[in-house]
PDB file of C-alpha atoms in Angstrom:
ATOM      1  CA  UNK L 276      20.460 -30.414  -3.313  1.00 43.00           C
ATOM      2  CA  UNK L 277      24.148 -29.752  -4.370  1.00 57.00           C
ATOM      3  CA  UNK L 278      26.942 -29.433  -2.018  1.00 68.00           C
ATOM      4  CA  UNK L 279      28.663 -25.609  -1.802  1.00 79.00           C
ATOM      5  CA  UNK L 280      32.329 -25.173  -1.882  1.00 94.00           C
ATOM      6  CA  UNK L 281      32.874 -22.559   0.462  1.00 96.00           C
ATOM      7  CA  UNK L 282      35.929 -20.649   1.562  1.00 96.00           C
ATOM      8  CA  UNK L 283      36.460 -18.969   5.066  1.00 97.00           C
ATOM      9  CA  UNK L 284      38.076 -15.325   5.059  1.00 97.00           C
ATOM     10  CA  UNK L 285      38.165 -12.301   7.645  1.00 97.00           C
ATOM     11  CA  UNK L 286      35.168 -10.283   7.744  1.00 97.00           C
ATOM     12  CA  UNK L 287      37.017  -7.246   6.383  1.00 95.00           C
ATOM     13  CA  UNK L 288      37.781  -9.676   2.719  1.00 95.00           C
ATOM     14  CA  UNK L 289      33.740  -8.655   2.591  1.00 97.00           C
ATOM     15  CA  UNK L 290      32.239  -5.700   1.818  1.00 97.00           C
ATOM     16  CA  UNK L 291      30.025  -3.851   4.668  1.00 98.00           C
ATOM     17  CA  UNK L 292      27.114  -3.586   2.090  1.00 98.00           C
ATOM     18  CA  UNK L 293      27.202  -7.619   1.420  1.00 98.00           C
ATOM     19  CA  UNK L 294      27.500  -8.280   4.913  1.00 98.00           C
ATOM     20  CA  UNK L 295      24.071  -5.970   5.459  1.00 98.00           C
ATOM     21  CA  UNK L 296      22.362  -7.694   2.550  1.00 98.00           C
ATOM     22  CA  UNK L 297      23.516 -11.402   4.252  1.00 98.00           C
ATOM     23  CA  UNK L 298      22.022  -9.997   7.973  1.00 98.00           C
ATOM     24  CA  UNK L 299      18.785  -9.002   6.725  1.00 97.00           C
ATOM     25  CA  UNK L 300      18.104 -11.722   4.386  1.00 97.00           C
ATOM     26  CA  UNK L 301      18.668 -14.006   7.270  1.00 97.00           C
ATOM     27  CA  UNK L 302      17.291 -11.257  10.017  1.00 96.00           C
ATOM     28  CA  UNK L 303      14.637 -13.768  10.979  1.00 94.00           C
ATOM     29  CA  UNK L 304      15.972 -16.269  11.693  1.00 91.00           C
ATOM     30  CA  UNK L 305      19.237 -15.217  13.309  1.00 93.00           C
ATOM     31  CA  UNK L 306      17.838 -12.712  15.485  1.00 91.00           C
ATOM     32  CA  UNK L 307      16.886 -14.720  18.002  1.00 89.00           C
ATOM     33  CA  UNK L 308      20.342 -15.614  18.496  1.00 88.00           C
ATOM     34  CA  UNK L 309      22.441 -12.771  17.191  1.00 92.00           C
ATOM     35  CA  UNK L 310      20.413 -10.001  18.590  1.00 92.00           C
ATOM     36  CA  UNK L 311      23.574  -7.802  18.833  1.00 92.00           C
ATOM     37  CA  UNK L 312      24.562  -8.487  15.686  1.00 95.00           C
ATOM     38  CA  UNK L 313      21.581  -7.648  13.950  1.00 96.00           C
ATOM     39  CA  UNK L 314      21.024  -4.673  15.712  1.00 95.00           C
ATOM     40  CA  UNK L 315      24.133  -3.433  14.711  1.00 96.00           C
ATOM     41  CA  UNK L 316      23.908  -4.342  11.443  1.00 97.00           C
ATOM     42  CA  UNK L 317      20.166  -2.781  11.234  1.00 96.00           C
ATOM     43  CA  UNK L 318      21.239   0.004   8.051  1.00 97.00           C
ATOM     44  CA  UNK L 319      23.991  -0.029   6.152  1.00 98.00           C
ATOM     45  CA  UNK L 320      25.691   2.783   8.182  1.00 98.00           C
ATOM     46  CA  UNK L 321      25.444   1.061  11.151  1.00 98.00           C
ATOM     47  CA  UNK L 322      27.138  -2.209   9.626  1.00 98.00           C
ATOM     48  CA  UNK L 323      29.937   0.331   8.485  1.00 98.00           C
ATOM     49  CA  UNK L 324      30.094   1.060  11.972  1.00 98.00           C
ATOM     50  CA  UNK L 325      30.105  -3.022  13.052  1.00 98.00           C
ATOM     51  CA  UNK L 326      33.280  -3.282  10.764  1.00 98.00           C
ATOM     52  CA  UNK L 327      35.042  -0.858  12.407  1.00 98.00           C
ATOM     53  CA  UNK L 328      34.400  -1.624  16.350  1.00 97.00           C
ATOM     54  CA  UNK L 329      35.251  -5.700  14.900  1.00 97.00           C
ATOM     55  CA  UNK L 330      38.572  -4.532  13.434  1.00 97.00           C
ATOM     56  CA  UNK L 331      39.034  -2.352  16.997  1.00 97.00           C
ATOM     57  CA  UNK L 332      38.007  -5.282  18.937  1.00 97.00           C
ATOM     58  CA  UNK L 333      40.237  -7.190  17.115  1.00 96.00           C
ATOM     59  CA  UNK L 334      43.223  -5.346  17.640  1.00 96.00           C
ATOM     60  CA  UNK L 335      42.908  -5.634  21.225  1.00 96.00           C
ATOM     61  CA  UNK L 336      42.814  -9.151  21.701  1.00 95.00           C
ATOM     62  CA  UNK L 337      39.175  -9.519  22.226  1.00 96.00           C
ATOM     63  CA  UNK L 338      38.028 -10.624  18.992  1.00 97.00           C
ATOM     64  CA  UNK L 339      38.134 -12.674  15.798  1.00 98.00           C
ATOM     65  CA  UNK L 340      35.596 -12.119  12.875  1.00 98.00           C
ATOM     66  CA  UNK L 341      35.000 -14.342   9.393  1.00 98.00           C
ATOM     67  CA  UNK L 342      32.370 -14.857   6.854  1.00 98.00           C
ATOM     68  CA  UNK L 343      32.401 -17.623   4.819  1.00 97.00           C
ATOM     69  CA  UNK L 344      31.777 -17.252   1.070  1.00 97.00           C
ATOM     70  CA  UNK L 345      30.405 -19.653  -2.028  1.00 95.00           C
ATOM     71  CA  UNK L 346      33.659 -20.055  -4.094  1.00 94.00           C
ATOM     72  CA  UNK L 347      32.317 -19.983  -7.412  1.00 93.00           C
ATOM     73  CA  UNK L 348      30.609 -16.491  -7.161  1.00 94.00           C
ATOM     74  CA  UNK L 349      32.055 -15.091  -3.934  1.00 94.00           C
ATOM     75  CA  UNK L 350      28.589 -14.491  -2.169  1.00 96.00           C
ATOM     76  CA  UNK L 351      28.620 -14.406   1.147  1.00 97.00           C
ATOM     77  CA  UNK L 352      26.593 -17.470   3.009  1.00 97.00           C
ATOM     78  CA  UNK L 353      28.018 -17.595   6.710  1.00 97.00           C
ATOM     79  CA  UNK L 354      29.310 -15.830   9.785  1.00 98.00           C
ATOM     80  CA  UNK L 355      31.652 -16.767  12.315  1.00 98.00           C
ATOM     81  CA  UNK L 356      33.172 -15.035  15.284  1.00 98.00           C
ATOM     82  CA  UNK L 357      35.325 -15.630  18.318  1.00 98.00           C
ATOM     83  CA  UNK L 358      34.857 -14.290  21.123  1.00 97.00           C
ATOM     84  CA  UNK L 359      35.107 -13.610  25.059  1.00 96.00           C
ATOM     85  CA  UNK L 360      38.604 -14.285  24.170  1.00 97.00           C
ATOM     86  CA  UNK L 361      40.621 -14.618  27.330  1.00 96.00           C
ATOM     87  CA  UNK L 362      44.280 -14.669  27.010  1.00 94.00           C
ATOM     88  CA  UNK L 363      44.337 -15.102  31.077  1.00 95.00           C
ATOM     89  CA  UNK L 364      43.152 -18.754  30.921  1.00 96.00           C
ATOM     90  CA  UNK L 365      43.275 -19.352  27.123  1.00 97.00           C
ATOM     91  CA  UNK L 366      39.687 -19.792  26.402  1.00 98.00           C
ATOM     92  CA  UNK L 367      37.410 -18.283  23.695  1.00 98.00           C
ATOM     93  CA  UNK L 368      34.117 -18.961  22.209  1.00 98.00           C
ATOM     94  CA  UNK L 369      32.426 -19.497  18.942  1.00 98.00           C
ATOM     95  CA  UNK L 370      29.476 -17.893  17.688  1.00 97.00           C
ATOM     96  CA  UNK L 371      28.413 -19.016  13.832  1.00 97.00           C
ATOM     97  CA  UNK L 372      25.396 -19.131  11.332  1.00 96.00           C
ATOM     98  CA  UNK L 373      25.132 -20.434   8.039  1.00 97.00           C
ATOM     99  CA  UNK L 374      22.665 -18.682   5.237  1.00 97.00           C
ATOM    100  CA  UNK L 375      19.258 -20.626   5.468  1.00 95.00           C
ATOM    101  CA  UNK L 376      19.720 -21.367   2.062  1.00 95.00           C
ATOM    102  CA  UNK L 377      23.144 -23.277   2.611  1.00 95.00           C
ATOM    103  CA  UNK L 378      21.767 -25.372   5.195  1.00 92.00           C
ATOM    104  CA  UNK L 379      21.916 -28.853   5.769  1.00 90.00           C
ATOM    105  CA  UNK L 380      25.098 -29.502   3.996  1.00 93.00           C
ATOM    106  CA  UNK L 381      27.676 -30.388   6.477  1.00 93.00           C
ATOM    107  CA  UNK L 382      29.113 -26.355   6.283  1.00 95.00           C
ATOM    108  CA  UNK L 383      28.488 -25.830   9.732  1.00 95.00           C
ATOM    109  CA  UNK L 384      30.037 -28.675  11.188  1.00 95.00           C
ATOM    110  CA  UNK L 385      33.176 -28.437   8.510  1.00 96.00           C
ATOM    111  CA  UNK L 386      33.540 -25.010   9.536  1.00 97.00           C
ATOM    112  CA  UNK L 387      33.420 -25.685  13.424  1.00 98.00           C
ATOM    113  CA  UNK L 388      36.070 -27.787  13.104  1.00 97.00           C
ATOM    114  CA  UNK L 389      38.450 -26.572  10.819  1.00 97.00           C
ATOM    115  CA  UNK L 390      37.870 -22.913  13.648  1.00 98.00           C
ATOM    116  CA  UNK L 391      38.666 -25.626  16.398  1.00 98.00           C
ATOM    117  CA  UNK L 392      42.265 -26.485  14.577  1.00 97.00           C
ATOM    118  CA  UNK L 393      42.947 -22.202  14.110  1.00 98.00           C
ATOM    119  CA  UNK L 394      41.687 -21.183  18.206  1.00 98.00           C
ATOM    120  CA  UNK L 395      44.223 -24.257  19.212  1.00 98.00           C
ATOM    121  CA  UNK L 396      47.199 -23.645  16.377  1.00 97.00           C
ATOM    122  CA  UNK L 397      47.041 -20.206  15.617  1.00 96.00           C
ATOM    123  CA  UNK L 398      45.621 -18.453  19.165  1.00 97.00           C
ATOM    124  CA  UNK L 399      47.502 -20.881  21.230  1.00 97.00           C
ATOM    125  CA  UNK L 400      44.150 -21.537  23.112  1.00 98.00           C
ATOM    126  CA  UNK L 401      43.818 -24.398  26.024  1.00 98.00           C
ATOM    127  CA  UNK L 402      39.778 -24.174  25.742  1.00 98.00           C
ATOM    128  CA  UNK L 403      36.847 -23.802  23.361  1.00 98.00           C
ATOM    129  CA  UNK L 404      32.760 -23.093  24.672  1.00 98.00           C
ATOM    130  CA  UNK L 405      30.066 -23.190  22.211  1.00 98.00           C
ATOM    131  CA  UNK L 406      26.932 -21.346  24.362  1.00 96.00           C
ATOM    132  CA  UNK L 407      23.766 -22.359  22.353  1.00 95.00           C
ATOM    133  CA  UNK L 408      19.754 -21.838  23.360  1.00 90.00           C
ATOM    134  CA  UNK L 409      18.328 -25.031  24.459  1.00 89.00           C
ATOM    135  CA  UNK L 410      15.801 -24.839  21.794  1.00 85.00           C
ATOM    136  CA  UNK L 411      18.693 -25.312  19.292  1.00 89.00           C
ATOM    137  CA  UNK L 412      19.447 -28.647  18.172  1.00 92.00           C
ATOM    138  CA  UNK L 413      21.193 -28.244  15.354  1.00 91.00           C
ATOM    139  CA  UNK L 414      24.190 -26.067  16.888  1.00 94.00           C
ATOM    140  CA  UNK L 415      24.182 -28.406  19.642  1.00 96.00           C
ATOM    141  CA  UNK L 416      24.573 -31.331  17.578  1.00 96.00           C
ATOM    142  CA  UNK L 417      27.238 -29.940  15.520  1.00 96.00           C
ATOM    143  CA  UNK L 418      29.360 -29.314  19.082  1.00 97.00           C
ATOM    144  CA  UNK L 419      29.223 -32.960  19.646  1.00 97.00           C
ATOM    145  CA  UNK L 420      30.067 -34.366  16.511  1.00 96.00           C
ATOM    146  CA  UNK L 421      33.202 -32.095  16.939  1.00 96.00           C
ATOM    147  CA  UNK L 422      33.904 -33.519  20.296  1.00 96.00           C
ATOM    148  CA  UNK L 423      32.662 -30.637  22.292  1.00 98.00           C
ATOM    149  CA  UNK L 424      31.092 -32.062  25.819  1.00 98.00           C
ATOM    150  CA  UNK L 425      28.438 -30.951  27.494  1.00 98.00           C
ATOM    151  CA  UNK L 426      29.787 -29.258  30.950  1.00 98.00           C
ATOM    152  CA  UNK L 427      26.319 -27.557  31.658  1.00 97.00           C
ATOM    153  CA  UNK L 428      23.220 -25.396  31.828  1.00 97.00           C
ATOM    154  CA  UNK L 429      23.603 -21.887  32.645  1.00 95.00           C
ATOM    155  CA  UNK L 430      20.436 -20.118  33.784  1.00 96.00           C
ATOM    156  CA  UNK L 431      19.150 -17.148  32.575  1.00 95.00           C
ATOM    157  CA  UNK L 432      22.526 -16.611  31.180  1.00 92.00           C
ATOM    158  CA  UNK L 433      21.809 -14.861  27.508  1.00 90.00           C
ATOM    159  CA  UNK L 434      19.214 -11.498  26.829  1.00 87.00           C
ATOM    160  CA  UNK L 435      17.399 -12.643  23.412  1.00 82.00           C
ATOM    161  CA  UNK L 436      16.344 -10.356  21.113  1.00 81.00           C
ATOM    162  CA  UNK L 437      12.847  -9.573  22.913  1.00 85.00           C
ATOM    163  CA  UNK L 438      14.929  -8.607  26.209  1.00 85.00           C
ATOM    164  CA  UNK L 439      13.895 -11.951  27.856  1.00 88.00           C
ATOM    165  CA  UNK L 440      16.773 -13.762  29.494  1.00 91.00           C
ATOM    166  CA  UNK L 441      17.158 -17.400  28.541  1.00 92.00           C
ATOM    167  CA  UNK L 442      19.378 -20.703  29.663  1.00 94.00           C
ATOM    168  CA  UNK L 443      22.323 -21.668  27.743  1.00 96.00           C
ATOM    169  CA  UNK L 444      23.514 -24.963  27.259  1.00 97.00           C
ATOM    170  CA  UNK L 445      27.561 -24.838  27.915  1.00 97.00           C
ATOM    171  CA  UNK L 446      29.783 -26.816  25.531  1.00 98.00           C
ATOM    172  CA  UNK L 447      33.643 -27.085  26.164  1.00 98.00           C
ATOM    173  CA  UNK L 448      36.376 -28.707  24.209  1.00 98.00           C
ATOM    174  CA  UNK L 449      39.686 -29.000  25.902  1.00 98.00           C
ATOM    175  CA  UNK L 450      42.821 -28.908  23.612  1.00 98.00           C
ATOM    176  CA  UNK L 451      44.023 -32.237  25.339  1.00 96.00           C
ATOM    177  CA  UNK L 452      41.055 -33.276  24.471  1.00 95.00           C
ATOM    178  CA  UNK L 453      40.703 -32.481  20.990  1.00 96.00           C
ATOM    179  CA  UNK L 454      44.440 -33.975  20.518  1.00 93.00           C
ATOM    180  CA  UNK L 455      43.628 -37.318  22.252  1.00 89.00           C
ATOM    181  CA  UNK L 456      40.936 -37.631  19.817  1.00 81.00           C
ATOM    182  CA  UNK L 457      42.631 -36.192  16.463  1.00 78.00           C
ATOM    183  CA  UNK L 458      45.560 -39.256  17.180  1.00 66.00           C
TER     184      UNK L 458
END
């Protein structure tokens, strides 16, 4: 397997049709955790729509939205988003997913942390949370090898995609924290 280059730009660099091609290719396996994304991304109107409430959300403070793309021809492989932004206390969260066909090559875990380095710089934030299903591993791994810690289990916190409310497992990164360890 060879390693991507991949870039990160804001979701409106992309194209609403390539964004609906990247959601149902992946609709499997990302519904379970994106269930509002790929319900509003379920025809290509609807992603049209998706665009525009992101770039409204935006606006107001509440939201930041990227897709990572292969360099060499562009396509899109990822999505990232931060969210329940709070300007009050300075804390957001990250939501992400990686192409199944990109997997396994580090992207993920590059990509969390060069996001960590923009919600501290850039949005001045004190706090990052990474809310992941118990059943996944992977995403939880990646917020520990980027330092995250884990500050809890938060019951029938998250609605999947069947309407069934599940636990989260609560990962938080402080900024003093990330600095102690970046020196």
């Amino acid at each position: 397997m060879s390693i991507t280059s991949w870039k990160i730009e804001k979701l409106h660099s992309a194209r609403p049709s390539e964004f609906f091609r990247l959601i149902l290719k992946n609709k499997e396996y990302i519904h379970p955790t994106f269930p509002v994304t790929v319900s509003s991304c379920e025809t290509l109107w609807k992603t049209k729509s998706f665009f525009s409430n992101s770039k409204k959300l935006k606006k107001q403070g509440k939201g930041e939205y990227f897709v990572l793309k292969e360099e060499k021809t562009e396509t899109l492989i990822g999505y990232f988003q931060i969210k329940n932004i709070s300007q009050k206390i300075s804390r957001c969260e990250f939501a992400y997913f990686v192409d199944q066909d990109f997997q396994g090559q580090g992207i993920v875990s590059e990509l969390v942390s060069k996001m960590i380095i923009f919600a501290f710089n850039e949005m001045e934030m004190e706090k990052v949370v990474i809310c992941t299903s118990k059943e996944n591993q992977g995403s939880q791994q990646i917020a520990i090898k980027n330092n995250f810690q884990q500050e809890g289990v938060l019951r029938n916190e998250f609605k999947n995609y069947l309407g069934q409310l599940e636990d989260v497992v609560y990962f938080g990164l402080l900024k003093s924290d990330y600095q102690k360890h970046e020196k």
